[in-house]
Amino acid sequence: MLPSEYFARQVWVTFDRPLGLPAQDVERLQDRLMFASDFPHVESSYPESRSAFARYVGDVPTEIRRKLAGENAARLFGIDLSAA
């Protein structure tokens, strides 16, 4: 297996700072990236997590933003968002 295939199968990445990735990398990693507010730690973005997320992801398309904000975490942890 290629390293990229291992990554796609086994690695998840959280971020709590601006992504700082080129658009093509965000697109390539969109199914493995997850926003982390780091609550309840002092250095957390809470209670301003929504505005922090908006700043961190910049002009990432809405479909990808949804993945980063929660859909990927729900998939990782087996949470059915349609039941919510």
One Martini backbone bead per residue (centre of mass of N, CA, C, O) as a GRO file, in nm:
protein
   84
    1MET     BB    1   0.100   0.035   0.018
    2LEU     BB    2   0.054   0.354   0.019
    3PRO     BB    3   0.087   0.614   0.225
    4SER     BB    4  -0.180   0.752   0.131
    5GLU     BB    5  -0.355   0.500   0.200
    6TYR     BB    6  -0.302   0.489   0.499
    7PHE     BB    7  -0.403   0.768   0.563
    8ALA     BB    8  -0.698   0.733   0.448
    9ARG     BB    9  -0.752   0.487   0.660
   10GLN     BB   10  -0.598   0.595   0.964
   11VAL     BB   11  -0.604   0.919   0.952
   12TRP     BB   12  -0.651   1.193   1.178
   13VAL     BB   13  -0.712   1.558   1.179
   14THR     BB   14  -0.656   1.826   1.389
   15PHE     BB   15  -0.768   2.176   1.442
   16ASP     BB   16  -0.680   2.516   1.622
   17ARG     BB   17  -0.587   2.659   1.358
   18PRO     BB   18  -0.487   2.774   1.093
   19LEU     BB   19  -0.430   2.582   0.828
   20GLY     BB   20  -0.211   2.664   0.601
   21LEU     BB   21  -0.331   2.548   0.331
   22PRO     BB   22  -0.366   2.459   0.039
   23ALA     BB   23  -0.645   2.400  -0.136
   24GLN     BB   24  -0.559   2.115  -0.243
   25ASP     BB   25  -0.510   1.996   0.045
   26VAL     BB   26  -0.787   2.032   0.160
   27GLU     BB   27  -0.929   1.864  -0.052
   28ARG     BB   28  -0.763   1.600  -0.006
   29LEU     BB   29  -0.828   1.612   0.334
   30GLN     BB   30  -1.143   1.650   0.395
   31ASP     BB   31  -1.195   1.346   0.530
   32ARG     BB   32  -0.959   1.408   0.788
   33LEU     BB   33  -1.064   1.677   0.896
   34MET     BB   34  -1.082   1.852   1.228
   35PHE     BB   35  -1.226   2.050   1.443
   36ALA     BB   36  -1.074   2.205   1.743
   37SER     BB   37  -1.138   2.379   2.049
   38ASP     BB   38  -1.021   2.261   2.332
   39PHE     BB   39  -1.231   2.194   2.522
   40PRO     BB   40  -1.158   2.337   2.850
   41HIS     BB   41  -0.917   2.489   2.782
   42VAL     BB   42  -0.762   2.789   2.798
   43GLU     BB   43  -0.673   2.774   2.474
   44SER     BB   44  -0.944   2.794   2.380
   45SER     BB   45  -1.204   2.911   2.159
   46TYR     BB   46  -1.384   2.921   2.380
   47PRO     BB   47  -1.681   3.094   2.289
   48GLU     BB   48  -1.541   3.147   1.973
   49SER     BB   49  -1.555   2.900   1.767
   50ARG     BB   50  -1.708   2.997   1.516
   51SER     BB   51  -1.519   3.235   1.443
   52ALA     BB   52  -1.261   3.073   1.437
   53PHE     BB   53  -1.337   2.879   1.215
   54ALA     BB   54  -1.383   3.093   0.996
   55ARG     BB   55  -1.089   3.192   1.002
   56TYR     BB   56  -0.934   2.918   0.955
   57VAL     BB   57  -1.086   2.840   0.665
   58GLY     BB   58  -1.203   3.067   0.514
   59ASP     BB   59  -1.275   2.984   0.162
   60VAL     BB   60  -1.404   2.729   0.212
   61PRO     BB   61  -1.623   2.528   0.112
   62THR     BB   62  -1.917   2.432   0.247
   63GLU     BB   63  -1.890   2.123   0.223
   64ILE     BB   64  -1.615   2.117   0.374
   65ARG     BB   65  -1.692   2.265   0.632
   66ARG     BB   66  -1.887   2.047   0.736
   67LYS     BB   67  -1.674   1.833   0.774
   68LEU     BB   68  -1.484   1.993   0.971
   69ALA     BB   69  -1.720   2.065   1.190
   70GLY     BB   70  -1.857   1.729   1.199
   71GLU     BB   71  -1.887   1.495   0.992
   72ASN     BB   72  -1.617   1.349   1.046
   73ALA     BB   73  -1.662   1.289   1.345
   74ALA     BB   74  -1.919   1.126   1.309
   75ARG     BB   75  -1.789   0.906   1.139
   76LEU     BB   76  -1.568   0.816   1.337
   77PHE     BB   77  -1.800   0.772   1.587
   78GLY     BB   78  -2.086   0.677   1.470
   79ILE     BB   79  -2.274   0.926   1.400
   80ASP     BB   80  -2.613   1.000   1.340
   81LEU     BB   81  -2.723   1.293   1.196
   82SER     BB   82  -3.024   1.215   1.114
   83ALA     BB   83  -3.113   1.172   1.430
   84ALA     BB   84  -3.088   1.485   1.533
   0.00000   0.00000   0.00000
